[in-house]
Coordinates of N, CA and C in Angstrom, one line a residue:
M23 N 139.8 131.4 25.1 CA 140.8 131.9 24.2 C 140.2 131.9 22.8
I24 N 140.4 133.0 22.0 CA 139.9 133.0 20.6 C 141.0 132.4 19.7
H25 N 140.7 131.4 19.0 CA 141.7 130.7 18.1 C 141.4 131.1 16.7
S26 N 142.4 130.6 15.8 CA 142.3 130.9 14.4 C 141.1 130.2 13.7
A27 N 140.4 129.4 14.4 CA 139.2 128.7 13.8 C 138.1 129.7 13.6
L28 N 138.2 130.9 13.9 CA 137.2 131.9 13.8 C 137.6 133.0 12.8
P29 N 137.7 132.7 11.5 CA 138.3 133.6 10.5 C 137.4 134.8 10.2
A30 N 136.1 134.7 10.6 CA 135.2 135.8 10.3 C 135.3 136.9 11.2
L31 N 136.0 136.8 12.3 CA 136.1 137.9 13.3 C 136.9 139.0 12.7
A32 N 136.5 140.2 13.0 CA 137.2 141.4 12.6 C 138.5 141.7 13.4
L33 N 139.6 142.0 12.8 CA 140.8 142.3 13.5 C 141.1 143.8 13.3
L34 N 141.2 144.5 14.4 CA 141.6 145.9 14.4 C 143.0 146.1 15.0
V35 N 143.7 147.0 14.5 CA 145.1 147.3 14.9 C 145.3 148.7 15.3
A36 N 146.0 149.0 16.4 CA 146.5 150.3 16.6 C 147.9 150.2 17.2
T37 N 148.7 151.2 16.8 CA 150.1 151.2 17.3 C 150.4 152.5 18.0
W38 N 151.2 152.3 19.1 CA 151.4 153.5 20.0 C 152.0 154.7 19.2
A39 N 151.6 155.9 19.7 CA 151.9 157.1 19.0 C 153.4 157.3 18.7
G40 N 153.7 157.6 17.4 CA 155.0 157.9 17.0 C 155.9 156.7 16.8
T41 N 155.4 155.5 16.8 CA 156.3 154.4 16.7 C 156.2 153.6 15.4
A42 N 155.2 153.9 14.6 CA 155.2 153.2 13.3 C 154.3 154.0 12.3
P43 N 154.7 154.0 11.1 CA 153.9 154.8 10.1 C 152.5 154.2 9.8
A44 N 152.2 153.0 10.2 CA 150.9 152.4 10.0 C 149.9 152.9 10.9
Q45 N 150.3 153.7 11.9 CA 149.3 154.2 12.9 C 148.2 154.9 12.2
E46 N 146.9 154.7 12.6 CA 145.8 155.4 12.0 C 145.4 156.5 12.9
Y47 N 145.2 157.7 12.3 CA 144.8 158.9 13.1 C 144.0 159.8 12.3
V48 N 143.3 160.7 13.0 CA 142.5 161.7 12.3 C 143.3 163.1 12.5
E49 N 143.5 163.8 11.4 CA 144.3 165.0 11.5 C 143.3 166.2 11.7
T50 N 143.4 167.0 12.7 CA 142.6 168.1 12.9 C 143.4 169.3 13.4
S51 N 142.8 170.4 13.7 CA 143.5 171.6 14.2 C 142.6 172.3 15.3
G52 N 143.3 172.8 16.3 CA 142.6 173.5 17.4 C 141.7 172.7 18.2
P53 N 141.0 173.3 19.2 CA 140.1 172.6 20.1 C 138.9 172.0 19.3
L54 N 138.5 170.8 19.6 CA 137.4 170.2 18.9 C 136.2 170.1 19.8
T55 N 135.0 170.1 19.3 CA 133.8 169.9 20.0 C 133.8 168.5 20.6
D56 N 133.0 168.2 21.6 CA 132.9 166.9 22.1 C 132.5 165.9 21.0
D57 N 131.5 166.3 20.2 CA 131.0 165.4 19.2 C 132.1 165.0 18.2
V58 N 132.9 166.0 17.7 CA 133.9 165.8 16.7 C 135.0 164.9 17.4
F59 N 135.4 165.2 18.6 CA 136.5 164.5 19.3 C 136.0 163.0 19.4
Y60 N 134.8 162.8 19.9 CA 134.4 161.4 20.1 C 134.3 160.7 18.8
N61 N 133.7 161.2 17.8 CA 133.6 160.5 16.5 C 135.0 160.2 15.9
A62 N 136.0 161.0 16.2 CA 137.3 160.8 15.7 C 137.9 159.6 16.4
V63 N 137.9 159.5 17.7 CA 138.6 158.5 18.4 C 137.8 157.2 18.4
A64 N 136.5 157.3 18.3 CA 135.6 156.1 18.3 C 135.5 155.3 17.0
C65 N 135.5 156.1 15.9 CA 135.4 155.4 14.6 C 136.2 156.1 13.5
G66 N 137.1 156.9 13.8 CA 138.0 157.5 12.8 C 137.3 158.5 11.9
A67 N 136.3 159.1 12.3 CA 135.5 160.1 11.5 C 136.3 161.4 11.5
P68 N 136.5 162.0 10.3 CA 137.1 163.3 10.3 C 136.1 164.4 10.6
P69 N 136.5 165.6 11.0 CA 135.5 166.6 11.3 C 134.4 166.8 10.2
G70 N 133.2 166.6 10.6 CA 132.1 166.7 9.7 C 131.9 165.5 8.8
G71 N 132.7 164.5 8.9 CA 132.6 163.3 8.0 C 132.0 162.1 8.7
T72 N 132.1 161.0 8.0 CA 131.5 159.8 8.5 C 132.6 158.8 9.0
C73 N 132.1 157.8 9.7 CA 133.0 156.8 10.3 C 133.9 156.1 9.2
A74 N 135.2 156.0 9.5 CA 136.1 155.3 8.6 C 136.3 153.8 9.1
K75 N 135.8 153.5 10.2 CA 135.9 152.1 10.8 C 134.7 151.8 11.6
P76 N 134.5 150.6 11.9 CA 133.3 150.2 12.7 C 133.4 150.7 14.2
M77 N 132.2 150.9 14.8 CA 132.2 151.2 16.2 C 132.3 149.8 16.9
V78 N 133.2 149.7 17.9 CA 133.3 148.5 18.6 C 133.4 148.8 20.1
R79 N 132.8 147.9 20.9 CA 132.8 148.1 22.4 C 132.6 146.8 23.0
W80 N 132.9 146.7 24.3 CA 132.7 145.5 25.1 C 131.2 145.4 25.4
D81 N 130.6 144.2 25.2 CA 129.2 144.0 25.6 C 129.3 143.0 26.8
R82 N 129.6 143.6 28.0 CA 129.9 142.8 29.1 C 129.5 143.6 30.4
K83 N 128.7 143.0 31.2 CA 128.3 143.7 32.5 C 129.4 143.4 33.6
A84 N 130.0 142.3 33.6 CA 131.0 142.0 34.6 C 132.3 142.8 34.2
P85 N 133.2 143.1 35.2 CA 134.4 143.8 34.9 C 135.2 143.1 33.8
I86 N 135.9 143.9 33.0 CA 136.8 143.3 32.0 C 138.1 143.0 32.7
R87 N 138.5 141.7 32.5 CA 139.7 141.2 33.2 C 141.0 141.5 32.3
V88 N 142.0 142.0 33.0 CA 143.3 142.3 32.4 C 144.3 141.5 33.0
S89 N 145.2 140.9 32.2 CA 146.3 140.1 32.7 C 147.6 140.3 32.0
I90 N 148.7 140.5 32.7 CA 150.0 140.4 32.1 C 150.3 138.9 31.8
R91 N 150.1 138.6 30.6 CA 150.2 137.2 30.2 C 151.6 136.6 30.0
R92 N 152.5 137.6 29.6 CA 153.9 137.1 29.4 C 154.9 138.2 29.7
M93 N 155.9 137.9 30.4 CA 157.0 138.8 30.8 C 158.3 138.1 30.6
D94 N 159.0 138.4 29.5 CA 160.2 137.7 29.2 C 161.4 138.2 30.0
P95 N 162.4 137.5 30.2 CA 163.6 137.9 31.0 C 164.2 139.2 30.6
A96 N 164.0 139.7 29.4 CA 164.5 141.0 29.0 C 163.9 142.1 29.8
Y97 N 162.8 141.9 30.5 CA 162.1 142.9 31.3 C 162.4 142.8 32.8
L98 N 163.2 141.8 33.2 CA 163.4 141.6 34.6 C 164.1 142.9 35.2
G99 N 163.9 143.1 36.5 CA 164.5 144.2 37.1 C 163.6 145.5 37.0
G100 N 164.1 146.6 36.7 CA 163.4 147.9 36.7 C 162.3 147.9 35.7
K101 N 162.5 147.3 34.5 CA 161.4 147.3 33.5 C 160.2 146.5 34.0
R102 N 160.4 145.4 34.6 CA 159.3 144.6 35.1 C 158.5 145.3 36.1
L103 N 159.2 146.0 37.1 CA 158.5 146.7 38.1 C 157.7 147.9 37.5
R104 N 158.3 148.6 36.6 CA 157.7 149.7 36.0 C 156.5 149.3 35.2
A105 N 156.6 148.2 34.4 CA 155.5 147.7 33.6 C 154.3 147.3 34.5
M106 N 154.6 146.5 35.6 CA 153.5 146.1 36.5 C 152.8 147.3 37.1
A107 N 153.6 148.3 37.5 CA 153.0 149.5 38.1 C 152.2 150.3 37.0
A108 N 152.6 150.3 35.8 CA 151.9 151.0 34.7 C 150.5 150.3 34.5
V109 N 150.5 149.0 34.5 CA 149.2 148.3 34.4 C 148.2 148.7 35.5
E110 N 148.7 148.6 36.7 CA 147.9 148.9 37.9 C 147.4 150.4 37.9
R111 N 148.3 151.3 37.5 CA 147.8 152.7 37.5 C 146.9 153.0 36.4
A112 N 147.0 152.3 35.2 CA 146.1 152.5 34.1 C 144.7 152.0 34.5
I113 N 144.7 150.9 35.1 CA 143.4 150.3 35.5 C 142.7 151.3 36.6
Q114 N 143.5 151.8 37.5 CA 143.0 152.7 38.5 C 142.4 154.0 37.9
E115 N 143.2 154.5 36.9 CA 142.8 155.7 36.2 C 141.5 155.5 35.4
I116 N 141.4 154.5 34.7 CA 140.1 154.2 33.9 C 139.0 154.0 34.9
N117 N 139.1 153.2 35.9 CA 138.0 153.0 36.8 C 137.6 154.2 37.6
R118 N 138.6 155.1 37.8 CA 138.3 156.4 38.5 C 137.4 157.3 37.7
A119 N 137.5 157.1 36.4 CA 136.7 157.9 35.5 C 135.2 157.6 35.6
A120 N 134.8 156.4 36.1 CA 133.4 156.0 36.3 C 132.6 156.2 35.0
A121 N 133.2 155.7 33.9 CA 132.6 155.9 32.6 C 131.6 154.9 32.1
G122 N 131.3 153.9 32.9 CA 130.4 152.9 32.5 C 131.0 151.6 32.2
V123 N 132.3 151.5 32.3 CA 133.1 150.2 32.1 C 134.1 150.1 33.2
R124 N 134.3 148.9 33.7 CA 135.2 148.7 34.8 C 136.2 147.6 34.5
L125 N 137.4 147.7 34.9 CA 138.5 146.8 34.7 C 139.0 146.2 36.0
V126 N 139.5 145.0 35.9 CA 140.1 144.3 37.1 C 141.3 143.6 36.6
E127 N 142.4 143.6 37.4 CA 143.6 142.9 37.0 C 143.5 141.5 37.6
V128 N 143.9 140.5 36.9 CA 143.9 139.1 37.3 C 145.2 138.5 37.1
A129 N 145.5 137.3 37.7 CA 146.7 136.6 37.6 C 147.0 136.1 36.2
R130 N 148.3 135.9 36.0 CA 148.8 135.4 34.7 C 148.1 134.2 34.2
D131 N 147.8 133.3 35.0 CA 147.2 132.0 34.6 C 145.6 132.0 34.7
A132 N 145.0 133.2 34.9 CA 143.6 133.3 35.0 C 143.0 133.7 33.6
T133 N 141.8 133.5 33.4 CA 141.1 133.9 32.2 C 141.0 135.4 32.2
A134 N 141.3 136.0 31.0 CA 141.2 137.5 30.9 C 140.7 137.8 29.5
E135 N 140.1 139.0 29.4 CA 139.7 139.5 28.1 C 140.8 140.4 27.5
I136 N 141.6 141.0 28.3 CA 142.7 141.8 27.7 C 144.0 141.2 28.2
D137 N 144.8 140.7 27.3 CA 146.1 140.1 27.6 C 147.2 141.0 27.2
I138 N 148.1 141.2 28.1 CA 149.3 142.1 27.8 C 150.5 141.2 27.8
Y139 N 151.3 141.5 26.7 CA 152.5 140.7 26.5 C 153.7 141.6 26.5
F140 N 154.8 141.2 27.2 CA 156.1 141.8 27.1 C 157.1 140.8 26.6
P141 N 157.1 140.6 25.3 CA 158.1 139.6 24.7 C 159.4 140.2 24.5
D142 N 160.4 139.4 24.3 CA 161.7 139.9 23.9 C 161.8 140.1 22.4
I143 N 161.1 141.1 22.0 CA 160.9 141.4 20.6 C 161.1 142.9 20.4
A144 N 162.0 143.3 19.5 CA 162.2 144.8 19.2 C 161.2 145.3 18.2
M145 N 161.0 146.6 18.2 CA 160.1 147.2 17.3 C 160.5 146.9 15.8
G146 N 159.5 146.5 15.1 CA 159.8 146.1 13.7 C 159.9 144.6 13.5
E147 N 160.2 143.9 14.5 CA 160.3 142.4 14.4 C 158.9 141.8 14.5
P148 N 158.8 140.5 13.9 CA 157.5 139.9 13.9 C 157.0 139.5 15.2
I149 N 155.7 139.6 15.5 CA 155.1 139.2 16.7 C 155.0 137.7 16.7
E150 N 155.2 137.1 17.9 CA 155.0 135.6 18.0 C 154.5 135.3 19.4
G151 N 153.7 134.2 19.5 CA 153.3 133.7 20.8 C 151.9 134.0 21.2
T152 N 151.1 134.8 20.4 CA 149.7 135.1 20.8 C 148.7 134.0 20.4
G153 N 149.1 133.3 19.3 CA 148.2 132.2 18.8 C 147.1 132.8 18.0
I154 N 147.1 134.0 17.5 CA 146.1 134.6 16.7 C 146.5 134.9 15.3
D155 N 145.8 134.3 14.4 CA 146.1 134.5 12.9 C 145.9 136.0 12.7
G156 N 146.8 136.6 11.9 CA 146.7 138.0 11.6 C 147.4 138.9 12.6
V157 N 147.9 138.3 13.7 CA 148.7 139.0 14.7 C 150.1 138.4 14.7
D158 N 150.2 137.1 15.0 CA 151.6 136.5 14.9 C 152.1 136.6 13.5
G159 N 153.4 137.0 13.4 CA 154.0 137.2 12.2 C 154.0 138.6 11.6
T160 N 153.2 139.5 12.2 CA 153.1 140.9 11.7 C 154.1 141.7 12.5
P161 N 154.6 142.8 12.0 CA 155.6 143.6 12.6 C 155.1 144.3 13.9
L162 N 155.9 144.4 14.9 CA 155.5 145.0 16.2 C 155.9 146.5 16.2
G163 N 155.0 147.3 16.6 CA 155.4 148.7 16.8 C 156.1 148.9 18.2
G164 N 156.2 150.1 18.7 CA 156.7 150.3 20.0 C 155.9 149.6 21.0
A165 N 154.6 149.7 20.8 CA 153.5 149.0 21.6 C 152.3 149.0 20.6
S166 N 151.6 147.9 20.6 CA 150.5 147.7 19.7 C 149.3 147.1 20.4
V167 N 148.1 147.5 20.0 CA 146.8 146.9 20.4 C 146.3 146.1 19.2
R168 N 146.0 144.8 19.4 CA 145.3 144.0 18.4 C 144.0 143.5 19.0
M169 N 142.9 143.8 18.3 CA 141.6 143.5 18.8 C 140.8 142.6 17.9
L170 N 140.1 141.6 18.5 CA 139.2 140.8 17.7 C 137.8 141.2 18.1
S171 N 136.9 141.5 17.1 CA 135.6 141.9 17.4 C 134.6 141.2 16.5
H172 N 133.4 141.1 16.8 CA 132.3 140.5 16.0 C 132.0 141.4 14.8
P173 N 132.1 141.0 13.6 CA 131.9 141.9 12.4 C 130.5 142.4 12.3
E174 N 129.5 141.8 12.9 CA 128.1 142.2 12.7 C 127.7 143.1 13.9
T175 N 128.0 142.6 15.2 CA 127.5 143.4 16.3 C 128.5 144.4 16.8
G176 N 129.8 144.3 16.4 CA 130.8 145.2 16.9 C 131.2 144.9 18.4
A177 N 130.8 143.8 18.9 CA 131.2 143.4 20.2 C 132.7 143.0 20.3
I178 N 133.4 143.6 21.2 CA 134.8 143.2 21.3 C 134.9 141.8 22.0
L179 N 135.7 140.9 21.5 CA 135.8 139.6 22.0 C 137.1 139.3 22.7
R180 N 138.2 140.0 22.2 CA 139.5 139.8 22.8 C 140.4 140.9 22.4
V181 N 141.3 141.3 23.3 CA 142.3 142.3 23.1 C 143.6 141.8 23.5
V182 N 144.6 142.0 22.6 CA 146.0 141.7 23.0 C 146.8 143.0 22.8
I183 N 147.6 143.3 23.9 CA 148.5 144.5 23.9 C 149.9 143.9 24.0
I184 N 150.7 144.4 23.1 CA 152.1 143.9 23.0 C 153.1 145.0 23.1
F185 N 154.0 145.0 24.0 CA 155.1 145.9 24.1 C 156.3 145.4 23.5
S186 N 157.2 146.3 23.0 CA 158.5 145.9 22.5 C 159.6 146.3 23.4
T187 N 160.7 145.7 23.3 CA 161.9 146.0 24.1 C 162.4 147.4 23.7
T188 N 162.0 147.9 22.5 CA 162.4 149.2 22.1 C 161.8 150.3 22.9
M189 N 160.6 150.1 23.4 CA 159.8 151.1 24.2 C 160.7 151.5 25.4
E190 N 160.9 152.8 25.5 CA 161.6 153.4 26.7 C 160.8 153.2 27.9
I191 N 161.5 152.9 29.0 CA 160.8 152.6 30.3 C 160.0 153.9 30.8
R192 N 160.5 155.1 30.5 CA 159.9 156.3 31.0 C 158.5 156.5 30.3
A193 N 158.3 155.8 29.2 CA 157.0 155.9 28.4 C 156.0 154.9 28.8
Y194 N 156.3 154.0 29.7 CA 155.4 152.9 30.0 C 154.1 153.4 30.5
E195 N 154.1 154.3 31.4 CA 152.8 154.7 32.1 C 151.9 155.3 31.1
S196 N 152.4 156.3 30.2 CA 151.5 156.9 29.2 C 151.1 155.9 28.2
A197 N 152.0 155.1 27.7 CA 151.6 154.1 26.7 C 150.6 153.1 27.2
M198 N 150.8 152.6 28.4 CA 149.9 151.6 28.9 C 148.5 152.1 29.1
L199 N 148.4 153.4 29.6 CA 147.0 154.0 29.7 C 146.4 154.1 28.3
E200 N 147.2 154.6 27.3 CA 146.6 154.7 26.0 C 146.2 153.4 25.4
E201 N 147.0 152.4 25.5 CA 146.7 151.1 24.9 C 145.5 150.4 25.5
I202 N 145.4 150.5 26.9 CA 144.3 149.8 27.5 C 143.0 150.6 27.2
T203 N 143.1 151.9 27.1 CA 141.9 152.7 26.7 C 141.5 152.4 25.3
Q204 N 142.5 152.3 24.4 CA 142.1 151.9 23.0 C 141.5 150.5 23.0
G205 N 142.0 149.6 23.9 CA 141.4 148.3 24.0 C 139.9 148.2 24.5
L206 N 139.4 149.4 24.8 CA 138.0 149.5 25.2 C 137.2 150.0 24.0
G207 N 137.8 150.2 22.9 CA 137.1 150.5 21.6 C 137.4 151.8 21.0
L208 N 138.2 152.6 21.7 CA 138.5 153.9 21.1 C 139.9 153.8 20.4
M209 N 139.9 153.4 19.2 CA 141.1 152.9 18.5 C 141.9 153.9 17.6
T210 N 141.4 155.1 17.6 CA 142.0 156.1 16.7 C 142.6 157.3 17.4
D211 N 143.8 157.7 17.0 CA 144.5 158.8 17.6 C 144.1 160.1 16.9
I212 N 144.4 161.2 17.5 CA 144.2 162.5 16.9 C 145.5 163.2 16.7
K213 N 145.8 163.6 15.5 CA 147.0 164.4 15.2 C 146.6 165.9 15.2
N214 N 147.0 166.5 16.3 CA 146.6 167.9 16.5 C 147.4 168.5 17.6
P215 N 148.3 169.5 17.4 CA 149.2 170.0 18.4 C 148.4 170.5 19.7
Y216 N 147.2 170.9 19.5 CA 146.4 171.4 20.6 C 146.2 170.3 21.7
Y217 N 146.2 169.0 21.2 CA 145.9 167.9 22.2 C 147.2 167.2 22.7
D218 N 148.4 167.8 22.3 CA 149.6 167.1 22.7 C 149.7 166.9 24.2
D219 N 149.2 167.9 25.0 CA 149.3 167.8 26.4 C 147.9 167.6 27.1
K220 N 146.9 167.4 26.2 CA 145.5 167.4 26.7 C 144.8 166.0 26.6
S221 N 145.4 165.1 25.8 CA 144.7 163.8 25.5 C 145.7 162.7 25.4
I222 N 145.3 161.5 25.9 CA 146.2 160.4 25.6 C 146.1 159.9 24.2
F223 N 145.1 160.4 23.4 CA 145.0 160.0 22.0 C 145.8 160.9 21.1
S224 N 146.7 161.7 21.6 CA 147.6 162.5 20.8 C 148.5 161.6 20.0
Q225 N 148.5 161.8 18.7 CA 149.3 161.0 17.8 C 150.8 161.3 18.0
D226 N 151.2 162.6 18.4 CA 152.6 163.0 18.4 C 153.2 163.2 19.7
S227 N 152.4 162.8 20.8 CA 152.9 163.1 22.2 C 152.6 162.0 23.1
N228 N 153.4 161.8 24.1 CA 153.1 160.9 25.2 C 153.2 161.7 26.5
A229 N 152.8 163.0 26.5 CA 152.9 163.8 27.7 C 152.0 163.4 28.8
R230 N 150.8 162.9 28.4 CA 149.8 162.6 29.5 C 150.0 161.2 30.1
T231 N 149.8 161.2 31.4 CA 149.8 159.9 32.1 C 148.4 159.7 32.8
T232 N 147.5 160.7 32.6 CA 146.1 160.6 33.1 C 145.2 160.9 32.0
L233 N 143.9 160.5 32.1 CA 142.9 160.8 31.1 C 142.6 162.3 31.1
G234 N 142.5 162.8 29.9 CA 142.1 164.2 29.8 C 140.6 164.3 29.9
T235 N 140.2 165.6 30.0 CA 138.7 165.8 30.2 C 137.9 165.2 29.0
Q236 N 138.4 165.4 27.8 CA 137.6 164.9 26.6 C 137.9 163.4 26.5
D237 N 139.0 162.9 27.0 CA 139.2 161.4 27.0 C 138.1 160.7 27.8
I238 N 137.8 161.3 29.0 CA 136.8 160.8 29.9 C 135.4 160.9 29.2
M239 N 135.2 162.0 28.6 CA 133.9 162.2 27.9 C 133.7 161.1 26.8
A240 N 134.8 160.9 26.0 CA 134.6 159.9 25.0 C 134.4 158.5 25.5
L241 N 135.1 158.2 26.6 CA 134.9 156.8 27.1 C 133.5 156.7 27.7
T242 N 133.1 157.7 28.4 CA 131.7 157.7 29.0 C 130.7 157.6 27.9
R243 N 130.8 158.4 26.9 CA 129.8 158.4 25.8 C 129.8 157.0 25.1
H244 N 131.0 156.4 24.9 CA 131.1 155.1 24.2 C 130.3 154.0 24.9
Y245 N 130.3 154.1 26.3 CA 129.6 153.1 27.0 C 128.2 153.5 27.6
Q246 N 127.8 154.7 27.1 CA 126.4 155.1 27.5 C 125.6 155.5 26.3
R247 N 126.2 155.6 25.2 CA 125.5 155.9 23.9 C 125.6 154.8 22.9
D248 N 124.6 154.6 22.1 CA 124.7 153.6 21.1 C 125.1 154.1 19.7
T249 N 125.0 155.4 19.5 CA 125.3 155.9 18.2 C 126.2 157.1 18.3
I250 N 126.9 157.5 17.2 CA 127.7 158.7 17.3 C 126.7 159.9 17.1
R251 N 127.2 161.1 17.4 CA 126.3 162.3 17.3 C 126.9 163.2 16.2

């Protein structure tokens, strides 16, 4: 576990589409080339521009372990079953893409690199219980990704995904796929009506529950290329 004794680590934040004004996105229009799309989601670069944030990725040959670390009583019943199914489906979808990175779900008490929390906390209320400075005490969106990475190498060290009780159950599948994919280093959304039904990175839509063609391209490029194009 990464504790607050590591203040030099970089903390990156992404919040699920449409749930908080602090969400970072790149605004574009119409279909994008693969290069423009990748640079936007991987480092926040506008079309023809430079990166607005560092490139980060997992530097790990073994599968990245994912665990539902906390499930409060507020989620018991249908929410719990839907949440567990959403994690399983997201992992299957990402692994099916064969993009050069692989995930595996592990038990709650096992060591994991990506921890998922379902606390009894509504959107806008302060996060608590992760044990990470810069995360606990900050407002929660509908669902949020909080990532610790090495400031020099860009290696991702830990990812925490937190869902709020405000998140509608019907959105779990789309949100979970987006959050876990963002936890692989693609932390920026795209605000562009063309992508509302074509990409999980759409800022304004949760229409997709599978990876779009360019989503798979971006994930593959991120784990098979060292630099943006």
